[in-house]
Amino acid sequence: MVSKAYRNNFQRKNFRNSNLTTRADLNFVNADIRGADFSYAILSGISFNNATAGLSTLWETILIIFSFILASTAGLISAYASAFIGDLLSSGINEDSFFGFASLTTLIIFLAVILYQGLSITLVVLTGVVIACLVATMAFLPTSMGTLASGAQWTALALAGVMTGFSILAVATAISRVVERFWISVLTSILAVLGALLGVLFGTNNESAYLITVGIALVIITCSIYVGWEAINTDKKYWLIQTFAIAIASQGGTRFHGATLIETNFAGATLKCTDFKSAILIRTCFERVKMFDLIRPGTTYLKSKEVRQLLLTKQGQARNFDRQDLRGVNLEGANLADASFIGADLSEANLRDADLSRAKLSQTQLDGTDFSGAILTGACIEDWGITSHTKLYGVKCEYVFMRSPTPGDPNPRRKPDNWNETFADGDFDDFIKPLVDTLDLYHNSSVDPRVIAIAFKQLAENNPDAKLEIVAMEKRGQDKFLLRAKTAPDADKSQLSAEYIDLYNQYIALPKVDLIYLLAQKDGQVKSLEIAFRAVTKGLKEVAETPKKQSTYNLQNAQFAGGLVDAETVSAQQIGGNITNYTSEQKQNLVEAAKEIEALLQHLQQTYPTTSSAEKMAVVARAVDEIEKNPTLKARVIGALKAGGTEALKDLVDHPLINILLASIEGWQEAK
């Protein structure tokens, strides 16, 4: 093998906990960093272009010796276990041969499942079989049943030995493949066979069992070597072997464990057995790196083979990355046309000059994401999570869709609305910017306009510096409502969201009558808000009874602005009005009047039919007569109408005929 010329040799150097951003004397471009330790180092902006990371020469030698020892041991164990089966099968037709055939059958199934389904589940199943055999031996086969007990024990030991030898040899083969020396892999296999022959000699004294034992051992060794070989070819079925082998090998590889790799450049580098566990990977460049599948990724986004391939090639057209954690990925200039990122986290990602034509960005988190120069024509941006830190300078976009497409509506809510119009250069940034600094309060069920109005007004009074201003309200679907408010640029939207939830929980727990009086005690703007909310939420499910102190509103992402209000909405720039506060006497009068009216209507409804409109009108007429006959009740109703109006009585009286009754006596509030 021809040795590579390196600009600088940092093999096995220790840079642990160092801040290398200030070390101008260090140049890692085209350098040898095999075995170097950069754990918890700060490497922001450092370039490792074409560097060679991975195993140091010393650790490679140790791994080679280790793989030889493992292979020999695995061959010995496999053959010794096979000898148990061979002895059972060669014992003639008796109880032992039964256990021999049972062991052989189990072994064949074990190998077949491994080759077709993978290793991890098979090992679990086989472990269960071994345990079952041992339990059966101890619990159900007392020592007095010597032959049966002995056969079951031999079966359990044979399967346990096969499982152990198979796994060890697969790991040994995978380690030899990681070292990347073909002759080492061949020698590992030869040592496994030699170990197996030695195991046969020690494992059986029955000459008739030699041939059976050798045959079984060679089959086990062959399958094990195949699995170890395929594991390093990144076969998903054998990920357990691959992960274990790389974890062992990377102990002596280049370590970036916990390192800060913000905008660090690994373009063209060789990263075999490099440890990235717990590393901070923000806009880190991995373009054209080599041996990317042999890294130790930990829980970073590098654990996904699909993401690694995307970082390598920058080709993600029409690929699905829904709900993946892609925070901080560097996809500058990538082809992501028609790709789907629904619910994914692309915060702090580098998407400069990327092609996101027709991409699905619904509910995608984009805090601090750089879209400078990107193409967004035809993208779906429903509820996307842009913030004031999202960079949209120079975005190329002719049109976008504000809703996700459906079979019945493949092009929903296009902007600009006119299909003959498109955004001019710079228009998209101006179009989106007003949506960035907004507080989105999203209600997903049980809408109560009164509580929303009071809670929002109180929130504004508690936070005057936030400069809360309602810009739009929107009904969404059958039971959802969105209230969007503009805020000051420096307002803490997360804190405002949490405070709104607390206020809503506080007010929604109040009895209905207390809500009405609280609404009256606020200024006229709150009443106007309630009326506006009712107009927008008409048809939504409302709270019918005194609610429990529990919010049903999803404000989890309220710090992000998303979408555009363009249908079933009400804008609320200037709202106002006057309302008279109640005195304690008026409050009591209103409550009593409401109770008596409700009781009267319920009594009449039980006495007279109310199926048709005429019958309902007749019941209401009788109710009016009854009120007329009762001067005290009539005076109380008139007082209630003057104090709170018909809306207050509507809210307090729970009866379907209240609207007709109030229409019939509407003129009473003008009485002297």
XYZ file of C-alpha atoms in Angstrom:
672
model
C 0.000 0.000 0.000
C 1.448 3.374 -1.025
C 1.787 5.735 1.936
C 0.066 9.099 1.696
C 2.007 12.351 1.972
C 0.631 14.581 4.716
C 1.131 18.303 5.152
C 1.165 17.934 8.948
C 1.261 14.903 11.208
C -0.984 15.092 14.277
C -1.377 11.331 14.737
C -2.396 10.502 18.353
C -2.026 14.142 19.444
C -4.108 15.280 22.408
C -6.204 18.426 21.857
C -8.824 17.537 24.454
C -10.743 20.550 25.897
C -8.670 22.951 23.763
C -9.904 26.073 21.993
C -8.266 25.704 18.594
C -10.027 28.647 16.980
C -7.212 30.876 18.273
C -4.344 28.602 17.209
C -3.114 30.102 13.952
C -0.063 27.804 14.070
C -2.152 24.673 13.482
C -3.132 23.633 9.976
C -5.320 20.551 9.655
C -5.816 20.730 5.872
C -4.525 17.519 4.275
C -3.201 16.512 7.714
C -2.839 13.135 9.420
C -5.151 13.252 12.457
C -5.478 9.487 12.970
C -5.952 8.662 16.620
C -5.976 12.359 17.599
C -8.211 13.341 20.514
C -10.334 16.467 19.940
C -12.904 15.575 22.612
C -14.766 18.643 23.945
C -12.499 20.924 21.929
C -13.799 24.114 20.288
C -13.209 23.758 16.546
C -15.627 26.326 15.116
C -14.585 27.414 11.641
C -11.597 25.032 11.525
C -10.875 23.338 8.181
C -10.062 19.616 8.006
C -10.217 19.509 4.209
C -8.809 16.245 2.841
C -7.492 15.274 6.279
C -7.150 11.597 7.183
C -8.900 10.633 10.395
C -9.408 7.212 11.900
C -7.210 4.541 13.402
C -3.630 5.200 14.390
C -0.999 2.685 13.283
C -0.609 1.365 16.833
C -4.340 0.843 17.310
C -4.654 -0.864 13.912
C -2.026 -3.379 15.027
C -3.869 -3.961 18.305
C -7.150 -4.483 16.447
C -5.559 -6.985 14.069
C -4.224 -9.069 16.946
C -7.553 -8.740 18.763
C -9.513 -9.925 15.707
C -7.176 -12.940 15.358
C -7.733 -13.914 18.986
C -11.500 -13.465 18.664
C -11.637 -15.531 15.464
C -9.652 -18.422 16.933
C -11.747 -18.372 20.105
C -14.985 -18.212 18.119
C -13.953 -21.175 15.960
C -13.045 -23.174 19.049
C -16.354 -22.393 20.798
C -18.432 -23.080 17.672
C -16.779 -26.468 17.105
C -16.991 -27.467 20.747
C -20.705 -26.642 20.759
C -21.154 -28.496 17.468
C -19.531 -31.545 19.073
C -22.445 -31.755 21.521
C -24.864 -31.971 18.623
C -22.621 -34.440 16.786
C -22.432 -36.731 19.810
C -26.206 -36.628 20.280
C -26.853 -37.454 16.617
C -24.340 -40.331 16.503
C -25.667 -42.059 19.619
C -28.207 -44.198 17.774
C -31.978 -44.151 17.912
C -32.756 -43.120 21.486
C -33.622 -40.109 23.619
C -30.241 -38.487 22.882
C -30.763 -38.606 19.135
C -34.126 -36.893 19.616
C -32.369 -33.961 21.309
C -29.690 -34.031 18.616
C -32.235 -33.659 15.826
C -34.040 -30.956 17.845
C -30.774 -29.038 18.272
C -29.866 -29.381 14.590
C -33.335 -28.228 13.506
C -33.159 -25.227 15.837
C -29.683 -24.395 14.515
C -30.833 -24.524 10.877
C -33.790 -22.246 11.648
C -31.460 -19.919 13.567
C -29.059 -19.564 10.626
C -31.850 -19.207 8.062
C -33.573 -16.449 9.996
C -30.280 -14.598 10.501
C -29.491 -14.663 6.801
C -32.954 -13.454 5.775
C -34.192 -11.328 8.678
C -31.141 -10.110 10.573
C -29.311 -10.828 13.764
C -30.713 -8.898 16.714
C -34.229 -10.417 16.857
C -32.876 -13.889 16.126
C -30.455 -13.728 19.033
C -33.269 -12.745 21.353
C -35.418 -15.664 20.168
C -32.583 -18.169 20.433
C -31.698 -16.907 23.907
C -35.301 -17.580 24.885
C -35.036 -21.142 23.542
C -31.849 -21.790 25.540
C -33.389 -20.424 28.737
C -36.510 -22.526 28.151
C -34.383 -25.654 27.814
C -32.516 -24.911 31.017
C -35.721 -24.122 32.907
C -37.331 -27.310 31.617
C -34.299 -29.294 32.742
C -34.383 -27.918 36.272
C -38.138 -27.681 36.787
C -39.654 -30.602 34.900
C -36.854 -33.143 34.451
C -35.520 -34.246 37.831
C -32.086 -35.844 37.986
C -33.719 -39.268 38.367
C -34.665 -38.969 34.665
C -31.003 -39.054 33.742
C -31.145 -39.440 29.960
C -33.786 -36.786 29.370
C -32.183 -34.310 31.758
C -28.770 -34.857 30.227
C -30.127 -34.446 26.672
C -31.905 -31.184 27.492
C -28.780 -29.797 29.151
C -26.633 -30.745 26.185
C -29.114 -29.072 23.830
C -29.084 -25.859 25.841
C -25.272 -25.823 26.024
C -24.953 -26.548 22.314
C -27.281 -23.705 21.291
C -25.669 -21.304 23.766
C -22.217 -22.180 22.414
C -23.301 -21.791 18.803
C -24.870 -18.396 19.559
C -21.731 -17.209 21.370
C -19.267 -18.461 18.763
C -21.351 -17.115 15.889
C -21.565 -13.621 17.399
C -17.868 -13.447 18.345
C -16.703 -14.490 14.884
C -19.088 -12.035 13.187
C -17.634 -9.199 15.300
C -14.071 -10.363 14.617
C -14.737 -10.425 10.866
C -16.334 -6.971 11.006
C -13.318 -5.575 12.894
C -10.928 -7.030 10.324
C -13.012 -5.386 7.606
C -12.839 -2.045 9.404
C -9.036 -2.245 9.363
C -9.369 -2.590 5.587
C -6.686 -5.131 4.854
C -7.940 -7.973 2.703
C -5.247 -10.370 3.867
C -6.274 -9.751 7.463
C -9.841 -10.785 6.688
C -8.564 -13.948 4.985
C -6.238 -14.781 7.861
C -9.066 -14.178 10.353
C -11.174 -16.751 8.518
C -8.307 -19.267 8.428
C -7.707 -18.893 12.161
C -11.414 -19.445 12.796
C -11.251 -22.737 10.851
C -8.108 -23.832 12.709
C -9.800 -23.006 15.989
C -12.782 -25.078 14.903
C -10.595 -28.113 14.089
C -9.023 -27.823 17.518
C -12.472 -27.616 19.058
C -13.511 -30.811 17.286
C -10.528 -32.675 18.707
C -11.278 -31.522 22.236
C -15.045 -31.634 21.932
C -15.680 -35.274 21.061
C -14.121 -38.669 21.585
C -16.610 -40.373 19.328
C -14.947 -40.977 15.965
C -18.305 -41.390 14.240
C -19.247 -37.873 15.320
C -16.157 -36.166 13.826
C -17.594 -35.698 10.352
C -20.935 -34.386 11.645
C -19.189 -31.997 14.051
C -16.809 -30.635 11.402
C -19.679 -30.115 8.954
C -21.817 -28.219 11.486
C -18.845 -26.112 12.652
C -17.867 -25.134 9.097
C -21.441 -24.089 8.272
C -21.595 -21.929 11.409
C -18.212 -20.330 10.652
C -19.117 -19.668 7.012
C -22.407 -17.983 7.920
C -20.744 -15.977 10.673
C -18.004 -14.686 8.373
C -20.660 -13.723 5.810
C -22.650 -11.780 8.419
C -19.519 -9.947 9.635
C -18.568 -9.074 6.076
C -22.046 -7.816 5.177
C -22.306 -5.802 8.403
C -19.521 -3.503 7.229
C -21.229 -3.257 3.856
C -23.907 -1.370 5.880
C -26.559 -4.050 5.546
C -29.353 -2.858 7.849
C -30.069 -6.431 8.917
C -26.739 -6.611 10.725
C -26.566 -3.125 12.194
C -25.957 -4.599 15.658
C -22.689 -6.217 14.562
C -21.657 -3.097 12.651
C -22.357 -0.802 15.616
C -20.464 -3.042 18.029
C -17.435 -3.457 15.748
C -17.175 0.278 15.011
C -17.601 1.108 18.717
C -14.611 -1.130 19.529
C -12.492 0.158 16.651
C -13.250 3.845 17.289
C -11.740 3.623 20.777
C -8.403 4.205 19.087
C -9.727 6.382 16.258
C -9.993 10.140 15.906
C -12.306 11.458 18.602
C -14.557 14.497 18.302
C -16.670 13.381 21.264
C -18.540 16.428 22.598
C -16.548 18.792 20.369
C -17.987 22.075 19.084
C -17.957 21.798 15.286
C -19.836 24.930 14.223
C -19.121 25.629 10.529
C -16.209 23.186 10.647
C -15.175 21.910 7.223
C -14.487 18.192 6.629
C -14.812 18.332 2.831
C -12.925 15.455 1.227
C -11.699 14.080 4.571
C -11.390 10.371 5.389
C -13.428 9.639 8.521
C -13.048 5.915 9.147
C -13.738 5.054 12.818
C -14.118 8.704 13.810
C -16.157 9.353 16.949
C -18.795 12.128 16.698
C -20.802 11.166 19.786
C -22.408 14.201 21.465
C -20.636 16.566 19.043
C -22.245 19.941 18.295
C -22.758 19.862 14.531
C -24.014 23.226 13.299
C -23.571 23.976 9.574
C -20.720 21.447 9.518
C -19.582 20.531 6.005
C -19.291 16.821 5.162
C -19.254 17.126 1.393
C -17.354 14.371 -0.416
C -16.024 12.759 2.785
C -14.793 9.174 2.558
C -15.771 6.153 4.660
C -18.744 8.057 6.057
C -20.539 4.795 6.919
C -17.747 3.772 9.306
C -18.111 6.694 11.713
C -19.511 6.499 15.230
C -22.398 9.000 15.010
C -23.928 8.742 18.486
C -27.305 10.489 18.591
C -26.406 13.235 16.093
C -28.168 13.546 12.744
C -25.283 11.511 11.266
C -26.883 8.327 12.632
C -29.219 8.286 9.621
C -27.685 6.694 6.529
C -30.105 8.690 4.372
C -28.950 11.972 5.931
C -25.275 11.015 5.522
C -25.896 10.345 1.850
C -27.634 13.704 1.491
C -24.725 15.533 3.125
C -22.295 13.752 0.827
C -24.032 14.333 -2.479
C -26.362 17.297 -1.787
C -28.959 15.421 -3.851
C -32.256 15.111 -1.970
C -34.794 15.632 -4.730
C -38.231 14.176 -3.896
C -36.880 12.496 -0.748
C -38.863 12.254 2.483
C -37.336 13.724 5.649
C -40.578 14.226 7.578
C -40.202 14.793 11.331
C -36.468 14.175 11.320
C -34.082 16.100 13.556
C -31.929 17.942 11.006
C -31.006 20.833 13.248
C -27.840 22.512 11.996
C -27.329 20.487 8.789
C -25.280 22.063 6.041
C -27.155 21.720 2.739
C -25.806 24.766 0.962
C -26.533 24.524 -2.751
C -28.382 21.202 -2.321
C -31.038 19.980 -4.732
C -34.106 19.566 -2.492
C -36.809 20.112 -5.094
C -40.054 18.286 -4.190
C -38.494 17.078 -0.921
C -40.719 16.750 2.156
C -39.697 18.211 5.528
C -43.115 18.141 7.232
C -42.650 18.555 10.980
C -38.854 18.360 10.661
C -36.425 20.533 12.632
C -34.188 22.531 10.286
C -33.339 25.218 12.822
C -29.870 26.788 12.346
C -29.454 24.837 9.092
C -27.526 26.229 6.134
C -29.833 26.206 3.101
C -28.106 28.984 1.203
C -28.683 28.715 -2.558
C -30.542 25.416 -2.082
C -33.277 24.467 -4.543
C -36.455 23.968 -2.478
C -38.882 24.249 -5.371
C -42.215 22.652 -4.442
C -40.743 21.444 -1.133
C -43.135 20.682 1.725
C -42.196 22.865 4.695
C -45.410 22.508 6.685
C -44.780 22.857 10.430
C -41.039 22.784 9.816
C -39.014 24.472 12.574
C -36.780 27.113 10.983
C -35.409 29.214 13.823
C -32.122 30.711 12.641
C -32.204 28.859 9.314
C -30.322 30.564 6.474
C -32.351 30.615 3.221
C -30.228 33.291 1.543
C -30.449 32.871 -2.212
C -32.577 29.714 -1.936
C -35.363 28.868 -4.396
C -38.782 28.484 -2.747
C -41.075 28.666 -5.768
C -44.089 26.416 -5.275
C -43.159 25.463 -1.706
C -45.899 24.702 0.836
C -45.277 26.820 3.941
C -48.334 26.037 6.071
C -47.532 26.885 9.703
C -43.804 26.843 9.013
C -41.790 27.948 12.014
C -39.850 30.979 10.821
C -38.705 33.517 13.414
C -37.022 36.892 13.429
C -33.719 34.978 13.243
C -34.595 33.203 9.997
C -32.589 34.628 7.095
C -34.618 35.145 3.924
C -32.412 37.631 2.119
C -32.362 37.146 -1.643
C -34.858 34.266 -1.668
C -36.029 33.427 -5.189
C -39.736 32.738 -5.126
C -42.480 33.280 -7.695
C -45.341 31.867 -5.609
C -46.021 29.706 -2.536
C -48.925 27.686 -1.143
C -50.293 28.466 2.308
C -51.977 25.086 2.822
C -50.958 21.479 2.245
C -52.285 20.044 -1.024
C -55.110 17.501 -0.960
C -56.475 15.244 -3.728
C -59.408 17.595 -4.159
C -57.307 20.754 -4.058
C -53.762 20.198 -5.359
C -52.933 23.926 -5.322
C -54.449 25.350 -2.120
C -54.223 28.989 -1.091
C -51.690 30.164 -3.618
C -49.945 33.481 -3.019
C -50.190 35.705 -4.978
C -53.858 34.733 -5.382
C -53.927 35.668 -9.057
C -52.386 32.824 -11.045
C -51.248 35.342 -13.605
C -49.124 37.149 -11.002
C -45.813 36.197 -9.396
C -43.591 37.717 -6.737
C -41.020 40.117 -8.119
C -37.457 40.092 -6.783
C -37.533 40.981 -3.095
C -41.324 40.728 -2.815
C -41.313 37.414 -0.973
C -39.213 38.804 1.859
C -41.607 41.753 2.209
C -44.584 39.388 2.042
C -43.314 37.104 4.823
C -41.704 39.655 7.134
C -44.944 40.901 8.769
C -45.672 37.322 9.853
C -42.394 36.845 11.673
C -42.905 39.070 14.706
C -46.320 37.734 15.639
C -47.605 35.731 18.557
C -49.758 32.839 17.331
C -52.299 31.588 19.864
C -53.727 28.403 18.397
C -56.907 26.926 19.936
C -57.708 23.383 18.876
C -61.045 22.742 20.625
C -63.779 24.092 22.934
C -63.534 27.702 21.866
C -65.014 30.271 24.296
C -64.838 33.786 22.799
C -65.470 35.444 26.180
C -62.486 33.796 27.822
C -60.230 34.497 24.835
C -61.195 38.178 24.871
C -60.647 38.617 28.611
C -57.388 36.633 28.701
C -55.885 38.464 25.744
C -56.851 41.909 27.071
C -55.358 41.049 30.460
C -52.191 39.810 28.739
C -51.866 43.124 26.918
C -52.382 45.082 30.154
C -49.773 42.989 31.977
C -47.188 43.439 29.207
C -47.419 46.978 27.818
C -43.857 46.816 26.452
C -44.815 43.858 24.238
C -47.094 46.213 22.260
C -49.600 43.465 21.515
C -51.848 44.288 18.591
C -54.302 41.847 17.046
C -53.706 41.601 13.332
C -55.963 38.686 12.422
C -58.257 35.928 13.628
C -58.904 32.763 11.678
C -61.286 29.838 11.854
C -59.517 26.642 10.823
C -61.463 23.526 10.029
C -64.400 22.548 12.230
C -63.019 23.166 15.699
C -59.849 25.244 15.525
C -59.242 28.959 15.956
C -56.096 31.040 15.502
C -55.537 34.432 17.093
C -52.508 36.254 15.712
C -51.071 39.331 17.397
C -48.188 41.537 16.388
C -45.540 42.063 19.071
C -42.516 44.227 19.680
C -39.384 42.733 18.015
C -37.736 42.005 21.352
C -40.829 40.505 23.017
C -40.390 37.090 24.606
C -43.069 35.133 22.749
C -42.481 31.992 24.779
C -43.129 33.890 28.023
C -46.197 35.580 26.564
C -47.567 32.217 25.448
C -47.089 30.693 28.893
C -48.749 33.685 30.576
C -51.708 33.508 28.177
C -52.212 29.831 29.062
C -52.213 30.677 32.769
C -54.722 33.491 32.267
C -56.984 31.313 30.161
C -56.902 28.532 32.752
C -57.767 31.078 35.437
C -60.726 32.598 33.617
C -62.135 29.432 32.094
C -62.560 27.982 35.590
C -64.993 30.770 36.530
C -68.776 30.233 36.511
C -70.604 31.575 33.500
C -72.165 34.516 35.361
C -68.794 35.631 36.721
C -67.420 35.636 33.198
C -70.221 37.920 32.093
C -69.595 40.373 34.901
C -65.844 40.234 34.377
C -66.467 40.991 30.717
C -68.591 43.965 31.719
C -65.957 45.330 34.066
C -63.362 45.452 31.304
C -63.400 48.298 28.837
C -65.416 48.307 25.640
C -62.537 46.889 23.641
C -62.983 43.509 25.316
C -66.667 43.390 24.361
C -65.738 44.281 20.804
C -63.145 41.524 20.806
C -65.737 39.031 22.006
C -68.130 40.043 19.239
C -65.351 39.744 16.650
C -64.320 36.344 18.009
C -67.916 35.143 17.876
C -68.141 36.192 14.245
C -65.017 34.222 13.349
C -65.711 31.171 15.526
C -69.315 30.796 14.433
C -69.949 27.115 13.929
C -67.102 25.959 16.145
C -67.677 23.868 19.228
C -68.026 26.181 22.222
C -67.804 25.518 25.943
C -71.372 24.724 27.012
C -71.004 24.426 30.748
C -68.753 25.826 33.438
C -65.346 24.633 32.230
C -62.811 22.860 34.339
C -59.503 24.495 35.018
C -57.717 22.906 32.124
C -56.592 24.442 28.863
C -57.323 22.619 25.630
C -55.340 25.003 23.503
C -52.183 24.023 21.743
C -49.740 26.890 22.237
C -46.638 24.724 22.120
C -45.191 26.533 19.129
C -46.650 29.944 19.760
C -43.270 31.607 19.531
C -43.262 30.907 15.810
C -45.272 32.754 13.229
C -46.716 30.674 10.459
C -49.019 30.721 7.504
C -51.133 33.592 6.311
C -54.669 34.493 7.296
C -56.567 34.637 4.050
C -59.982 33.041 4.600
C -62.658 32.928 7.276
C -60.769 35.668 9.079
C -61.411 38.987 10.739
C -58.774 41.706 10.925
C -58.877 43.820 14.061
C -56.760 46.932 13.802
C -59.092 49.340 15.661
C -61.699 47.997 18.019
C -63.568 49.861 20.710
C -66.906 50.690 22.286
C -68.545 51.440 25.595
C -70.164 49.236 28.157
C -71.751 49.969 31.517
C -70.349 48.270 34.615
C -72.747 46.385 36.867
C -73.402 47.248 40.487
C -73.761 44.428 43.010
C -77.549 44.964 43.047
C -77.753 44.826 39.256
C -75.627 41.675 39.213
C -77.944 39.930 41.674
C -81.021 41.108 39.767
C -79.637 39.758 36.487
C -78.858 36.351 37.983
C -82.302 36.028 39.583
C -84.092 37.154 36.414
C -82.158 34.613 34.346
C -82.972 31.771 36.753
C -86.697 32.616 36.808
C -86.914 32.907 33.020
C -85.111 29.595 32.547
C -87.366 27.860 35.083
C -90.485 29.325 33.427
C -89.435 28.172 29.948
C -88.592 24.683 31.161
C -91.983 24.400 32.916
C -93.887 25.521 29.833
C -91.896 23.236 27.549
C -92.841 20.258 29.729
C -96.511 21.286 29.615
C -96.896 22.242 25.950
C -95.373 20.745 22.780
C -92.528 22.628 21.009
C -92.048 20.572 17.865
C -93.125 23.087 15.219
C -92.316 26.762 14.907
C -95.949 27.659 15.692
C -95.862 25.604 18.885
C -92.611 27.285 19.954
C -94.126 30.715 19.341
C -97.183 29.710 21.398
C -94.990 28.675 24.336
C -93.057 31.955 24.141
C -96.370 33.891 24.068
C -97.492 32.080 27.237
C -94.158 32.915 28.842
C -94.619 36.606 28.030
C -98.109 36.471 29.541
C -96.781 34.876 32.737
C -94.102 37.557 33.074
C -96.695 40.268 32.457
C -98.850 38.834 35.258
C -95.924 38.968 37.682
C -94.977 42.661 38.199
C -91.936 41.759 40.324
C -90.547 39.410 37.689
C -91.289 41.863 34.892
C -89.486 44.649 36.751
C -86.533 42.354 37.332
C -86.405 41.382 33.634
C -86.561 45.023 32.571
C -83.759 45.858 34.979
C -81.690 42.999 33.660
C -82.225 44.118 30.047
C -81.217 47.686 30.892
C -78.125 46.581 32.800
C -76.770 43.813 30.613
C -78.843 43.758 27.455
C -80.094 40.720 25.654
C -76.603 39.192 25.228
C -76.119 38.851 28.981
C -79.447 37.046 29.378
C -78.676 34.813 26.409
C -75.458 33.738 28.075
C -77.106 33.052 31.443
C -80.305 31.297 30.298
C -79.694 27.766 29.045
C -82.804 27.161 26.950
C -83.362 26.916 23.160
C -86.348 29.328 23.245
C -84.479 32.203 24.913
C -83.669 33.942 21.609
C -87.353 34.005 20.560
C -88.421 35.217 24.001
C -85.863 38.040 24.084
C -86.905 39.131 20.596
C -90.505 39.305 21.847
C -89.684 41.518 24.854
C -86.872 43.557 23.298
C -88.847 46.774 23.636
C -89.219 46.369 27.398
C -85.752 47.791 28.080
C -87.007 51.151 26.738
C -89.729 51.207 29.394
C -89.540 53.916 32.055
